[in-house]
mmCIF file of C-alpha atoms in Angstrom:
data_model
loop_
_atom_site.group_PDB
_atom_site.id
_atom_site.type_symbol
_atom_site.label_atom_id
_atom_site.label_comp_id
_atom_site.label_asym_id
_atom_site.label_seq_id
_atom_site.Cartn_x
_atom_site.Cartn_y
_atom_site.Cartn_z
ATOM 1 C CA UNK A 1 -21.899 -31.639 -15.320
ATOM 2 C CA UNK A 2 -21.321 -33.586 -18.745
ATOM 3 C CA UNK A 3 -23.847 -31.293 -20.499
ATOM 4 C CA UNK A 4 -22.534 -28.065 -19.468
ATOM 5 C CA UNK A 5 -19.551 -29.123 -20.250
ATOM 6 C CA UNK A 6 -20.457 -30.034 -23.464
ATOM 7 C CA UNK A 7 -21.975 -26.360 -24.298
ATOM 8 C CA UNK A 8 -18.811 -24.753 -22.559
ATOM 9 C CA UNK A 9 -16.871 -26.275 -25.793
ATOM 10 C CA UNK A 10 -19.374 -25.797 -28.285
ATOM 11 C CA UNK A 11 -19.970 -22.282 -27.217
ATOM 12 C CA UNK A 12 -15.977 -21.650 -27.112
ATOM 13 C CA UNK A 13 -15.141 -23.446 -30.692
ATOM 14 C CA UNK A 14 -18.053 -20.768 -31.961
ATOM 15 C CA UNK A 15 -15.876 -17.965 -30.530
ATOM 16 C CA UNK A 16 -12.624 -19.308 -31.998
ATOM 17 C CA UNK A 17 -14.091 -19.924 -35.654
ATOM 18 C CA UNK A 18 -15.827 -16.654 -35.827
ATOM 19 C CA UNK A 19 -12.706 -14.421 -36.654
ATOM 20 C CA UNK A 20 -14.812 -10.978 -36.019
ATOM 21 C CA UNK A 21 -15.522 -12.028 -32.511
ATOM 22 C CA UNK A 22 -11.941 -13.842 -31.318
ATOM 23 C CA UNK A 23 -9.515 -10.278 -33.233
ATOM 24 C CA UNK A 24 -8.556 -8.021 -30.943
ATOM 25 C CA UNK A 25 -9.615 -4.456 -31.389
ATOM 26 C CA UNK A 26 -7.405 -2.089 -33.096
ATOM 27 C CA UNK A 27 -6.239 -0.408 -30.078
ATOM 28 C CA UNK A 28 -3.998 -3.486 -29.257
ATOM 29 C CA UNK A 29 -3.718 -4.880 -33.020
ATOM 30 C CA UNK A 30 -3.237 -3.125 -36.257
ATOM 31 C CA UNK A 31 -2.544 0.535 -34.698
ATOM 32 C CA UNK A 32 0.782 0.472 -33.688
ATOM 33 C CA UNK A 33 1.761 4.367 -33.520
ATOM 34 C CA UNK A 34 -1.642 4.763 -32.077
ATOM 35 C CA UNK A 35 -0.840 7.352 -28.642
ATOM 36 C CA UNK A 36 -3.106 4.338 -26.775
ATOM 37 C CA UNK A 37 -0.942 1.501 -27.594
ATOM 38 C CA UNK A 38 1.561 3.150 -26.030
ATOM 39 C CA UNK A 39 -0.090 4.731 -22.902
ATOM 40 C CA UNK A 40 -1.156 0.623 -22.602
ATOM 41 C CA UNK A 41 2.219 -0.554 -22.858
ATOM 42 C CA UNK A 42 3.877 1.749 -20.687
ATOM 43 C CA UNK A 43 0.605 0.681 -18.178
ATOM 44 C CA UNK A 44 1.601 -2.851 -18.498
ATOM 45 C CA UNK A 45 4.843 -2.301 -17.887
ATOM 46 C CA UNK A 46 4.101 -0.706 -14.608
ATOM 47 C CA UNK A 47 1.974 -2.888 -13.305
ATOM 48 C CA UNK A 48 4.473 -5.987 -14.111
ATOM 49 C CA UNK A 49 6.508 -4.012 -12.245
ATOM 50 C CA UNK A 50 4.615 -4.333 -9.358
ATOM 51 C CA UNK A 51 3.434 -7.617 -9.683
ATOM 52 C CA UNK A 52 7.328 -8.575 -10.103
ATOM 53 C CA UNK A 53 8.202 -6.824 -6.723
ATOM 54 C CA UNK A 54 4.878 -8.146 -4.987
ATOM 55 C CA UNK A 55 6.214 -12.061 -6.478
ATOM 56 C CA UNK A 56 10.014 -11.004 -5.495
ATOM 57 C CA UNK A 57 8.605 -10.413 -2.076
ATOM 58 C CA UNK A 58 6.962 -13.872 -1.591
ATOM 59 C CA UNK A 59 10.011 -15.851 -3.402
ATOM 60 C CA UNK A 60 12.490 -14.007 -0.874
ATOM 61 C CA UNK A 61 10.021 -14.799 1.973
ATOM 62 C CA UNK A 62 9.776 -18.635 1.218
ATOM 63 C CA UNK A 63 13.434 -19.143 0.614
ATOM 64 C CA UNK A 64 14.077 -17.573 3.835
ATOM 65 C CA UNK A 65 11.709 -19.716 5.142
ATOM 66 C CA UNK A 66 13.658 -23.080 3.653
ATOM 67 C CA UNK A 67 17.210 -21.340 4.970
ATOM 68 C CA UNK A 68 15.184 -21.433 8.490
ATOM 69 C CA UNK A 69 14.233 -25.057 8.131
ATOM 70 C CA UNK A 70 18.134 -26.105 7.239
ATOM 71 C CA UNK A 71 19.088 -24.380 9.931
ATOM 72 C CA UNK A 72 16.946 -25.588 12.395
ATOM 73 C CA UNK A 73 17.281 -29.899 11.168
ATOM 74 C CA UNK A 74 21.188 -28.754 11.439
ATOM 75 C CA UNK A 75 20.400 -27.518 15.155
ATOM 76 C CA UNK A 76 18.619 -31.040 15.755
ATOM 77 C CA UNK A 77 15.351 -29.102 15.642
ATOM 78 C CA UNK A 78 16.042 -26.730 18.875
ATOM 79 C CA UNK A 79 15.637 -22.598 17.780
ATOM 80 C CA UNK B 1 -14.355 -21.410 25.277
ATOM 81 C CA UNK B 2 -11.272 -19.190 24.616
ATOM 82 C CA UNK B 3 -8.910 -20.162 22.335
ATOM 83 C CA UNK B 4 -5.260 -18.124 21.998
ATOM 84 C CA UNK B 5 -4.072 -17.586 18.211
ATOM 85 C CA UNK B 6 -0.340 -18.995 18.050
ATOM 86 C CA UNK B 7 2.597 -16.927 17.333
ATOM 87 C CA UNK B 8 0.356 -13.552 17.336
ATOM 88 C CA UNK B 9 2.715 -11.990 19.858
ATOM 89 C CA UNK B 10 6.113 -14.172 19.985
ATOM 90 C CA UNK B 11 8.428 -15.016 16.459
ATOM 91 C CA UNK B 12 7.680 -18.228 15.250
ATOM 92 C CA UNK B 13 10.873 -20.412 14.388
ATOM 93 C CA UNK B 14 9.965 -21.300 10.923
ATOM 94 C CA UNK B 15 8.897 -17.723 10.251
ATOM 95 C CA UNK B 16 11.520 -16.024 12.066
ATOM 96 C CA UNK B 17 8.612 -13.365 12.526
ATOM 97 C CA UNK B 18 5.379 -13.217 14.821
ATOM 98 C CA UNK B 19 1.705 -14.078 12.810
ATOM 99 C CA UNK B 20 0.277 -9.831 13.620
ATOM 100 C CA UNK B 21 3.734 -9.245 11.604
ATOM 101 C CA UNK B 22 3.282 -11.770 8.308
ATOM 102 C CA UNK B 23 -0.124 -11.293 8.505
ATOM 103 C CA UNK B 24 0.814 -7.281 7.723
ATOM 104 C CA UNK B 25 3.062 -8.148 4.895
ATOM 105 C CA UNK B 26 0.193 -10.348 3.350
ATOM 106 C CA UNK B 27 -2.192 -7.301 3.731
ATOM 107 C CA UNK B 28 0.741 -5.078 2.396
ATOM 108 C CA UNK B 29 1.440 -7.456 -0.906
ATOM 109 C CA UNK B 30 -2.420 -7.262 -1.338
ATOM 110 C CA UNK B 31 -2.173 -3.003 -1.014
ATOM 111 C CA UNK B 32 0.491 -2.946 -3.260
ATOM 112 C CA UNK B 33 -1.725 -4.471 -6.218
ATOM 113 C CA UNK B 34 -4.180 -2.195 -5.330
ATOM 114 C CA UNK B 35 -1.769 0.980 -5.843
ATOM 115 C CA UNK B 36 -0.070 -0.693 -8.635
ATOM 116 C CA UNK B 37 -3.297 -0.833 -10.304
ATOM 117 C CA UNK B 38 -3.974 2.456 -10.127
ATOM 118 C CA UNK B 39 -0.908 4.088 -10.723
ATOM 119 C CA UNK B 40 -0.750 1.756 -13.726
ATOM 120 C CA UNK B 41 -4.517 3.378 -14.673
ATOM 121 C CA UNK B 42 -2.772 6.713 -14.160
ATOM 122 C CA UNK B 43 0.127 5.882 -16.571
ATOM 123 C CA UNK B 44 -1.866 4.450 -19.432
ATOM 124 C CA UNK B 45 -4.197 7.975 -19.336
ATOM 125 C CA UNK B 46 -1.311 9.790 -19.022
ATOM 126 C CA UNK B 47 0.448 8.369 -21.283
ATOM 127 C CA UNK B 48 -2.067 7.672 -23.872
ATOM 128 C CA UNK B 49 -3.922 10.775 -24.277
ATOM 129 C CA UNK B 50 -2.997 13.942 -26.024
ATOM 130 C CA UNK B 51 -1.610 16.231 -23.705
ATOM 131 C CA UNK B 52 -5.291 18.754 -24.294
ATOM 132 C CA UNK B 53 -7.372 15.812 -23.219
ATOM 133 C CA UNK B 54 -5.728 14.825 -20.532
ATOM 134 C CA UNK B 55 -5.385 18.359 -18.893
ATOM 135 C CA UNK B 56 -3.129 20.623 -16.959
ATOM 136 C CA UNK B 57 -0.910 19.320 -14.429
ATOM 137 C CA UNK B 58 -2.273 21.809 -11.849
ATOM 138 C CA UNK B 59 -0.841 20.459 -8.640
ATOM 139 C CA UNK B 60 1.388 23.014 -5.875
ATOM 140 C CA UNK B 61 4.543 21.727 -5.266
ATOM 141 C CA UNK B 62 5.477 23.380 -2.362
ATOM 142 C CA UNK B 63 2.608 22.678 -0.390
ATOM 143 C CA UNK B 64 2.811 19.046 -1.161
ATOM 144 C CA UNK B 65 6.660 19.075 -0.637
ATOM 145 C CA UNK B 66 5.978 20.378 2.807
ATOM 146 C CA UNK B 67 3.358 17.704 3.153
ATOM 147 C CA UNK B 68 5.762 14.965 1.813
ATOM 148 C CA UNK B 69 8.249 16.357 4.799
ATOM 149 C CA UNK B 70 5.702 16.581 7.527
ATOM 150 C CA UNK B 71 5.172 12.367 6.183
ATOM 151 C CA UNK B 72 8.273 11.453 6.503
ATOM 152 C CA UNK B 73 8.759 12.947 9.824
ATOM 153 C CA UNK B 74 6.168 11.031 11.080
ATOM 154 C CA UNK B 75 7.437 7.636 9.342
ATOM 155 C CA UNK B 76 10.657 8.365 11.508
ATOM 156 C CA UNK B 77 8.913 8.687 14.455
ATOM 157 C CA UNK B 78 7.097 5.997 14.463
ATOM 158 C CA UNK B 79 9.916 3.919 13.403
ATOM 159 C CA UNK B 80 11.896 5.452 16.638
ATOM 160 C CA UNK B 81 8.691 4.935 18.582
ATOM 161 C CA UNK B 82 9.441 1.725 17.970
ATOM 162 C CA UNK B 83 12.765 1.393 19.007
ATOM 163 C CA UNK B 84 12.507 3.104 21.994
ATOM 164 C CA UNK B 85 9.804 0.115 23.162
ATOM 165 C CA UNK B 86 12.564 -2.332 22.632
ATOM 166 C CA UNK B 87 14.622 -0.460 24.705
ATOM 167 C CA UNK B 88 11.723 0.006 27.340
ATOM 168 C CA UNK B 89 11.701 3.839 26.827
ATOM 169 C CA UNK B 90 8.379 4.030 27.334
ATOM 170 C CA UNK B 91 7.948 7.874 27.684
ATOM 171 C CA UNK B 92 9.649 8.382 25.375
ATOM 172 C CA UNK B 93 7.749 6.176 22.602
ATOM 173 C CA UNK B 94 4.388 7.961 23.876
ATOM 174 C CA UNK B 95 6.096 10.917 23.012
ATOM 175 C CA UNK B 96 7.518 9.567 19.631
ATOM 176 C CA UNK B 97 4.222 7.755 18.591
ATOM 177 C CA UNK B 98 2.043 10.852 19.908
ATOM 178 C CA UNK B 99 4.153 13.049 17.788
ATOM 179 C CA UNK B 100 4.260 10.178 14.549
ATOM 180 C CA UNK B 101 0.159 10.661 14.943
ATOM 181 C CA UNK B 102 0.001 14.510 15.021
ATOM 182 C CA UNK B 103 2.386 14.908 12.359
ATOM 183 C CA UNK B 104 0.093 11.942 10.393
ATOM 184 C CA UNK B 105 -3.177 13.879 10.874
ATOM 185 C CA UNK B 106 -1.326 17.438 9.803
ATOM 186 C CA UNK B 107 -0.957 15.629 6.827
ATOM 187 C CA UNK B 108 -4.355 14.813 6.397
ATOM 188 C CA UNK B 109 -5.249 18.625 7.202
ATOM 189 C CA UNK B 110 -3.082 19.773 4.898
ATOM 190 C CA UNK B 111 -4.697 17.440 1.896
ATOM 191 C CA UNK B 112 -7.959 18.789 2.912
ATOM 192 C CA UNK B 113 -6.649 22.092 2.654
ATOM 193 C CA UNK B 114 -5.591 21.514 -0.876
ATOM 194 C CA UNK B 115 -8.969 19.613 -1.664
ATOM 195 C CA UNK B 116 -11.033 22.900 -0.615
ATOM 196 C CA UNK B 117 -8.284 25.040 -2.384
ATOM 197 C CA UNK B 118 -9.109 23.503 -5.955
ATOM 198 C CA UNK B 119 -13.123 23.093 -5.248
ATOM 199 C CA UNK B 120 -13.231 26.383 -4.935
ATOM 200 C CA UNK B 121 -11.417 27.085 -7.868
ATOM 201 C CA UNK B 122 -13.847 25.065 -9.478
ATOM 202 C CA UNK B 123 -11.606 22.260 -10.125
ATOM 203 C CA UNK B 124 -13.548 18.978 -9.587
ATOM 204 C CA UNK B 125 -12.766 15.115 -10.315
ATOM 205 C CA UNK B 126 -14.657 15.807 -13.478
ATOM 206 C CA UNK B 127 -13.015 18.918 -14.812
ATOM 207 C CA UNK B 128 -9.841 17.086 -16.648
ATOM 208 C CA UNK B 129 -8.579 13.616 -16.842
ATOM 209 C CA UNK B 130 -5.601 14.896 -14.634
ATOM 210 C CA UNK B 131 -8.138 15.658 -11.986
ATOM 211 C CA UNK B 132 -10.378 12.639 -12.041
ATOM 212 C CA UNK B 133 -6.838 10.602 -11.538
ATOM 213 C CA UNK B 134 -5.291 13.053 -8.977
ATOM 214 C CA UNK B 135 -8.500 12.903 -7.045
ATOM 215 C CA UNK B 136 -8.550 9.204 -6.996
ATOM 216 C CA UNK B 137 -4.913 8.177 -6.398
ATOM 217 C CA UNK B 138 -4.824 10.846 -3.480
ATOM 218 C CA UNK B 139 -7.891 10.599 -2.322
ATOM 219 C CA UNK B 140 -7.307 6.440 -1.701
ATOM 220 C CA UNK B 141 -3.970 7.191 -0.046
ATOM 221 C CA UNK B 142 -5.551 10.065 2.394
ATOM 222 C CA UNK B 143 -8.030 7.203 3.384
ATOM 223 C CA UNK B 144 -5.335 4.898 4.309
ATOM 224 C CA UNK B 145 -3.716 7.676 5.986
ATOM 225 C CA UNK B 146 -7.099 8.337 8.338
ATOM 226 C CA UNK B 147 -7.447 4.410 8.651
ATOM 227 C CA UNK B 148 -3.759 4.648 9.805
ATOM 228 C CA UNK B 149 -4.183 7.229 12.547
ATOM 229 C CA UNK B 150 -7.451 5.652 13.991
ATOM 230 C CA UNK B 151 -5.288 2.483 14.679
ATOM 231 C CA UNK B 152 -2.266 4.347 15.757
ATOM 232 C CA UNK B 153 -4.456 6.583 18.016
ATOM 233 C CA UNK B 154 -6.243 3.166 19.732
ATOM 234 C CA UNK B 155 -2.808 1.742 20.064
ATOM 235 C CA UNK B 156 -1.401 5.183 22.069
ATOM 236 C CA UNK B 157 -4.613 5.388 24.166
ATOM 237 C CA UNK B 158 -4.223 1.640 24.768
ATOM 238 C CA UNK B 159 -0.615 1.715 25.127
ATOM 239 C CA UNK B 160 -0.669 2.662 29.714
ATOM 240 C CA UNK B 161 -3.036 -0.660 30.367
ATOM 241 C CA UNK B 162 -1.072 -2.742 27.244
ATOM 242 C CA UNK B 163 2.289 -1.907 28.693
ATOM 243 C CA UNK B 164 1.019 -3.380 32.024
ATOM 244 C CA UNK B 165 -0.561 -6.666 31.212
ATOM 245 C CA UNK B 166 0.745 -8.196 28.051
ATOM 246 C CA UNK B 167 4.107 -5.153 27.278
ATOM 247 C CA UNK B 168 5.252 -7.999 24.600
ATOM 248 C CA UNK B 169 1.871 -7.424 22.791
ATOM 249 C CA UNK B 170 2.445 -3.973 23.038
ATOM 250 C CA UNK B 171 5.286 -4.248 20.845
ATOM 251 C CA UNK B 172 4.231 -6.129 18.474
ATOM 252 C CA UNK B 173 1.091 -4.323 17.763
ATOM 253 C CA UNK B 174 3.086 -1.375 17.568
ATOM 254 C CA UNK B 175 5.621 -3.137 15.007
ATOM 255 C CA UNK B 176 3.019 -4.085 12.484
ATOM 256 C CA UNK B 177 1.233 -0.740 12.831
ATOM 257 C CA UNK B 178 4.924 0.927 12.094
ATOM 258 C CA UNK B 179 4.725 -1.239 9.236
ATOM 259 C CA UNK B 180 1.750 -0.027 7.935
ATOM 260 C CA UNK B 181 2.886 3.656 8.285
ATOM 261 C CA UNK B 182 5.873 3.290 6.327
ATOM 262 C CA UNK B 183 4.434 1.693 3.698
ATOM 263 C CA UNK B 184 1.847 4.460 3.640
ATOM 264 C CA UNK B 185 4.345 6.987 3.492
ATOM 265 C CA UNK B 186 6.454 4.851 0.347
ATOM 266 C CA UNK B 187 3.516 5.159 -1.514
ATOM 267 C CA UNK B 188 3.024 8.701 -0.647
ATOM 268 C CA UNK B 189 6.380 9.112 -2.330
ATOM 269 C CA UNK B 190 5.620 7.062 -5.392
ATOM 270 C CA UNK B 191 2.190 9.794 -5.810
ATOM 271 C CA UNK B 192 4.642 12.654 -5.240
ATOM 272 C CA UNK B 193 6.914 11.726 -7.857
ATOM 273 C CA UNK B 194 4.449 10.779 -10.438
ATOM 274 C CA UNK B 195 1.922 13.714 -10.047
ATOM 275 C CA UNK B 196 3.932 16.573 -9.243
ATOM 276 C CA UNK B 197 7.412 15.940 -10.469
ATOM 277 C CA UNK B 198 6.950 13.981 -13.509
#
Protein backbone atom coordinates (compact mmCIF):
# COMPACT_ATOMS: atom_id res chain seq x y z
CA UNK A 1 0.00 0.00 0.00
CA UNK A 2 3.09 2.25 1.12
CA UNK A 3 4.88 1.46 -2.19
CA UNK A 4 2.21 2.27 -4.51
CA UNK A 5 1.69 5.02 -2.84
CA UNK A 6 4.99 6.05 -3.07
CA UNK A 7 5.03 5.70 -7.12
CA UNK A 8 1.48 7.42 -7.22
CA UNK A 9 3.57 10.70 -6.04
CA UNK A 10 6.60 10.17 -7.85
CA UNK A 11 4.76 9.44 -11.00
CA UNK A 12 2.41 12.68 -10.36
CA UNK A 13 5.44 15.24 -9.35
CA UNK A 14 6.90 13.90 -13.00
CA UNK A 15 3.64 15.13 -14.58
CA UNK A 16 3.63 18.46 -12.73
CA UNK A 17 7.44 19.33 -13.51
CA UNK A 18 7.23 18.38 -17.09
CA UNK A 19 5.45 21.61 -18.42
CA UNK A 20 4.74 19.91 -22.06
CA UNK A 21 2.77 17.19 -20.44
CA UNK A 22 0.71 19.20 -17.40
CA UNK A 23 -0.37 22.65 -20.43
CA UNK A 24 -3.48 22.33 -21.66
CA UNK A 25 -3.93 22.11 -25.37
CA UNK A 26 -4.61 25.14 -27.31
CA UNK A 27 -8.17 24.51 -27.76
CA UNK A 28 -8.80 25.52 -24.05
CA UNK A 29 -5.50 27.78 -23.62
CA UNK A 30 -3.88 30.23 -25.90
CA UNK A 31 -6.81 30.27 -28.68
CA UNK A 32 -9.26 32.37 -27.37
CA UNK A 33 -11.35 33.47 -30.63
CA UNK A 34 -10.89 29.93 -31.65
CA UNK A 35 -14.93 28.86 -32.94
CA UNK A 36 -14.10 25.63 -30.38
CA UNK A 37 -13.50 27.55 -27.32
CA UNK A 38 -16.61 28.84 -27.71
CA UNK A 39 -18.79 25.86 -28.88
CA UNK A 40 -16.94 24.39 -25.34
CA UNK A 41 -18.02 27.15 -23.31
CA UNK A 42 -21.40 27.47 -24.40
CA UNK A 43 -21.29 23.26 -23.77
CA UNK A 44 -20.23 23.88 -20.29
CA UNK A 45 -22.55 26.20 -19.68
CA UNK A 46 -25.32 23.87 -20.56
CA UNK A 47 -24.43 21.16 -18.86
CA UNK A 48 -23.92 23.32 -15.46
CA UNK A 49 -27.14 24.09 -16.21
CA UNK A 50 -28.30 20.86 -15.76
CA UNK A 51 -26.22 19.74 -13.17
CA UNK A 52 -27.51 23.03 -11.22
CA UNK A 53 -31.23 21.97 -11.74
CA UNK A 54 -30.40 18.13 -11.08
CA UNK A 55 -28.46 19.66 -7.44
CA UNK A 56 -31.54 22.28 -7.04
CA UNK A 57 -33.70 19.22 -7.15
CA UNK A 58 -31.95 17.24 -4.34
CA UNK A 59 -31.35 20.55 -2.05
CA UNK A 60 -35.26 21.28 -2.38
CA UNK A 61 -35.92 17.55 -1.68
CA UNK A 62 -33.78 17.39 1.59
CA UNK A 63 -34.98 20.64 3.00
CA UNK A 64 -38.39 19.46 2.55
CA UNK A 65 -37.40 16.56 4.14
CA UNK A 66 -35.98 18.64 7.45
CA UNK A 67 -39.46 20.93 7.23
CA UNK A 68 -41.12 17.25 7.59
CA UNK A 69 -39.01 16.30 10.56
CA UNK A 70 -39.90 19.86 12.47
CA UNK A 71 -43.12 19.25 11.83
CA UNK A 72 -43.50 15.97 12.91
CA UNK A 73 -41.10 16.49 16.68
CA UNK A 74 -43.72 19.61 16.86
CA UNK A 75 -46.67 16.95 16.41
CA UNK A 76 -44.92 14.79 19.27
CA UNK A 77 -43.89 12.42 16.48
CA UNK A 78 -47.64 11.36 15.31
CA UNK A 79 -48.13 12.10 11.11
CA UNK B 1 -39.16 -16.35 2.91
CA UNK B 2 -41.05 -13.24 1.62
CA UNK B 3 -40.11 -10.11 2.66
CA UNK B 4 -42.47 -6.75 1.79
CA UNK B 5 -40.33 -3.54 0.71
CA UNK B 6 -41.57 -0.58 3.08
CA UNK B 7 -43.28 2.43 1.87
CA UNK B 8 -43.41 0.97 -1.91
CA UNK B 9 -47.15 1.58 -2.01
CA UNK B 10 -48.16 4.02 1.04
CA UNK B 11 -46.28 7.85 1.64
CA UNK B 12 -43.76 7.60 4.07
CA UNK B 13 -43.89 10.45 6.83
CA UNK B 14 -40.41 11.63 6.51
CA UNK B 15 -40.69 11.54 2.73
CA UNK B 16 -44.06 12.78 2.40
CA UNK B 17 -43.94 10.45 -0.81
CA UNK B 18 -44.13 6.52 -1.34
CA UNK B 19 -40.38 4.63 -2.14
CA UNK B 20 -41.87 3.45 -6.28
CA UNK B 21 -42.28 7.48 -6.29
CA UNK B 22 -38.55 8.76 -4.92
CA UNK B 23 -37.15 5.94 -6.32
CA UNK B 24 -38.52 7.57 -9.93
CA UNK B 25 -37.15 10.94 -9.17
CA UNK B 26 -33.67 9.28 -8.38
CA UNK B 27 -33.89 7.46 -11.81
CA UNK B 28 -35.18 10.84 -13.31
CA UNK B 29 -32.08 13.06 -11.73
CA UNK B 30 -29.86 10.22 -13.17
CA UNK B 31 -31.82 10.68 -16.94
CA UNK B 32 -31.46 14.14 -16.75
CA UNK B 33 -27.46 13.90 -16.74
CA UNK B 34 -27.76 11.64 -19.36
CA UNK B 35 -29.77 14.22 -21.69
CA UNK B 36 -27.84 17.04 -20.33
CA UNK B 37 -24.86 15.38 -21.58
CA UNK B 38 -25.88 15.08 -24.77
CA UNK B 39 -27.58 18.08 -25.51
CA UNK B 40 -24.46 19.70 -24.06
CA UNK B 41 -22.42 17.37 -26.91
CA UNK B 42 -24.95 18.84 -29.34
CA UNK B 43 -24.24 22.49 -28.30
CA UNK B 44 -20.47 22.39 -28.29
CA UNK B 45 -20.68 20.82 -32.21
CA UNK B 46 -23.07 23.16 -32.94
CA UNK B 47 -21.68 25.75 -31.67
CA UNK B 48 -18.13 25.14 -32.42
CA UNK B 49 -18.03 24.20 -35.94
CA UNK B 50 -18.33 26.30 -39.01
CA UNK B 51 -21.69 26.32 -40.13
CA UNK B 52 -20.31 23.95 -43.70
CA UNK B 53 -18.98 21.34 -41.34
CA UNK B 54 -21.54 21.00 -39.28
CA UNK B 55 -24.30 20.70 -42.02
CA UNK B 56 -27.80 21.64 -42.96
CA UNK B 57 -30.40 21.83 -40.46
CA UNK B 58 -32.64 19.50 -42.52
CA UNK B 59 -35.35 18.65 -40.05
CA UNK B 60 -39.59 19.12 -41.06
CA UNK B 61 -41.18 21.18 -38.78
CA UNK B 62 -44.53 20.43 -39.30
CA UNK B 63 -44.34 16.90 -39.02
CA UNK B 64 -42.48 17.12 -35.80
CA UNK B 65 -44.86 19.93 -34.55
CA UNK B 66 -47.67 17.52 -35.10
CA UNK B 67 -45.61 14.92 -33.33
CA UNK B 68 -44.77 17.35 -30.42
CA UNK B 69 -48.87 17.78 -30.22
CA UNK B 70 -49.77 14.16 -30.51
CA UNK B 71 -46.89 14.07 -27.12
CA UNK B 72 -48.37 16.29 -25.27
CA UNK B 73 -51.75 14.92 -25.68
CA UNK B 74 -50.69 11.89 -24.37
CA UNK B 75 -48.72 13.57 -21.30
CA UNK B 76 -52.31 14.99 -20.47
CA UNK B 77 -53.83 11.91 -20.56
CA UNK B 78 -51.91 10.15 -18.62
CA UNK B 79 -51.74 12.82 -16.12
CA UNK B 80 -55.83 12.71 -16.14
CA UNK B 81 -55.52 8.94 -16.14
CA UNK B 82 -54.22 9.56 -13.11
CA UNK B 83 -56.59 11.61 -11.55
CA UNK B 84 -59.42 9.85 -12.46
CA UNK B 85 -57.84 6.67 -10.23
CA UNK B 86 -57.91 8.95 -7.28
CA UNK B 87 -61.27 9.61 -7.88
CA UNK B 88 -62.01 5.79 -8.52
CA UNK B 89 -63.04 6.48 -12.18
CA UNK B 90 -61.81 3.52 -13.22
CA UNK B 91 -63.30 3.37 -16.81
CA UNK B 92 -62.57 6.14 -17.34
CA UNK B 93 -58.62 5.98 -16.57
CA UNK B 94 -58.57 2.71 -18.90
CA UNK B 95 -59.88 4.91 -21.33
CA UNK B 96 -57.47 7.87 -20.50
CA UNK B 97 -54.31 5.62 -20.07
CA UNK B 98 -55.38 3.42 -23.25
CA UNK B 99 -55.63 6.59 -25.17
CA UNK B 100 -52.10 8.25 -23.30
CA UNK B 101 -50.50 4.76 -24.87
CA UNK B 102 -51.92 4.99 -28.44
CA UNK B 103 -51.22 8.51 -28.76
CA UNK B 104 -47.42 7.48 -27.20
CA UNK B 105 -46.85 4.76 -29.84
CA UNK B 106 -48.29 7.25 -32.83
CA UNK B 107 -45.49 9.09 -31.80
CA UNK B 108 -43.13 6.50 -32.17
CA UNK B 109 -44.73 5.72 -35.75
CA UNK B 110 -44.47 8.93 -36.73
CA UNK B 111 -40.45 9.11 -35.81
CA UNK B 112 -40.08 6.03 -37.77
CA UNK B 113 -41.78 7.59 -40.49
CA UNK B 114 -39.36 10.43 -40.52
CA UNK B 115 -36.33 7.95 -39.97
CA UNK B 116 -37.32 6.03 -43.36
CA UNK B 117 -38.14 9.50 -44.94
CA UNK B 118 -34.38 10.74 -44.66
CA UNK B 119 -32.74 7.04 -45.31
CA UNK B 120 -34.15 7.12 -48.29
CA UNK B 121 -33.06 10.36 -49.13
CA UNK B 122 -29.82 9.12 -48.39
CA UNK B 123 -29.41 11.01 -45.30
CA UNK B 124 -27.61 8.78 -42.72
CA UNK B 125 -26.00 9.42 -39.11
CA UNK B 126 -22.85 9.80 -41.10
CA UNK B 127 -23.81 12.23 -43.80
CA UNK B 128 -23.31 15.67 -41.62
CA UNK B 129 -22.50 16.43 -38.10
CA UNK B 130 -26.20 17.69 -37.84
CA UNK B 131 -27.26 14.19 -38.64
CA UNK B 132 -24.95 12.09 -36.54
CA UNK B 133 -26.37 14.45 -33.48
CA UNK B 134 -30.06 14.47 -34.64
CA UNK B 135 -29.88 10.74 -34.98
CA UNK B 136 -28.51 10.28 -31.58
CA UNK B 137 -30.43 12.77 -29.40
CA UNK B 138 -33.74 11.43 -31.10
CA UNK B 139 -32.99 8.25 -31.51
CA UNK B 140 -32.22 7.93 -27.34
CA UNK B 141 -35.47 9.74 -26.63
CA UNK B 142 -37.64 7.35 -29.14
CA UNK B 143 -36.08 4.47 -27.00
CA UNK B 144 -37.31 5.87 -23.84
CA UNK B 145 -40.47 6.50 -25.50
CA UNK B 146 -40.82 2.48 -26.54
CA UNK B 147 -39.42 1.60 -22.94
CA UNK B 148 -42.28 3.93 -21.78
CA UNK B 149 -45.15 2.28 -23.60
CA UNK B 150 -44.03 -1.37 -22.76
CA UNK B 151 -44.47 -0.35 -19.03
CA UNK B 152 -47.54 1.66 -19.57
CA UNK B 153 -49.02 -1.18 -21.73
CA UNK B 154 -48.17 -3.98 -18.69
CA UNK B 155 -49.64 -1.55 -16.26
CA UNK B 156 -53.19 -1.21 -18.52
CA UNK B 157 -53.27 -5.00 -19.14
CA UNK B 158 -52.53 -5.43 -15.42
CA UNK B 159 -54.67 -2.71 -14.33
CA UNK B 160 -58.56 -5.32 -14.08
CA UNK B 161 -56.62 -7.96 -11.56
CA UNK B 162 -54.41 -4.78 -9.83
CA UNK B 163 -57.56 -2.82 -9.24
CA UNK B 164 -58.95 -5.93 -7.43
CA UNK B 165 -56.29 -7.08 -5.08
CA UNK B 166 -53.92 -4.36 -4.06
CA UNK B 167 -56.17 -0.87 -6.05
CA UNK B 168 -53.61 1.30 -3.75
CA UNK B 169 -50.70 -0.32 -5.74
CA UNK B 170 -52.48 0.37 -8.69
CA UNK B 171 -52.11 3.91 -8.13
CA UNK B 172 -49.03 4.23 -7.30
CA UNK B 173 -47.56 2.29 -10.08
CA UNK B 174 -49.53 4.33 -12.25
CA UNK B 175 -48.17 7.68 -10.51
CA UNK B 176 -44.53 6.94 -11.04
CA UNK B 177 -45.15 5.65 -14.57
CA UNK B 178 -47.07 9.23 -15.18
CA UNK B 179 -43.94 10.50 -13.96
CA UNK B 180 -41.88 8.98 -16.29
CA UNK B 181 -44.10 10.08 -19.25
CA UNK B 182 -43.96 13.59 -18.51
CA UNK B 183 -40.59 13.78 -18.12
CA UNK B 184 -40.27 12.02 -21.46
CA UNK B 185 -42.37 14.39 -23.08
CA UNK B 186 -40.20 17.69 -21.26
CA UNK B 187 -37.38 16.43 -22.88
CA UNK B 188 -39.12 15.90 -26.08
CA UNK B 189 -39.68 19.63 -25.87
CA UNK B 190 -36.15 20.58 -24.97
CA UNK B 191 -35.10 18.34 -28.62
CA UNK B 192 -37.86 20.29 -30.38
CA UNK B 193 -36.63 23.54 -29.50
CA UNK B 194 -33.03 22.95 -30.00
CA UNK B 195 -33.14 20.99 -33.36
CA UNK B 196 -35.86 22.45 -35.20
CA UNK B 197 -36.44 25.91 -33.88
CA UNK B 198 -33.11 27.09 -32.97
Amino acid sequence: MRRSLFFLVIGLSILLISPSLSLSCPVCFGALDDPATAGMKYAILTLLGVTGTVFAGFISFFLRLRKHSRSSENTGGES
Amino acid sequence: MNMEIPYSVYDRPDTGMNNARLGMWLFLASEAMLFGGLISAYVFLRTGTASDQFGPRISEIPLAGFNTLVLLASSFAITLSVWSLREQAFRRHRALFGASILLGALFVVIKWLDYSQKFSQGLHPSTTTFLATYFTLTGVHALHVLGGLVVNAYLWLAAPRLLKSEPDRLLSRVSAASLYWNFVDAVWIVLFVLLYIL
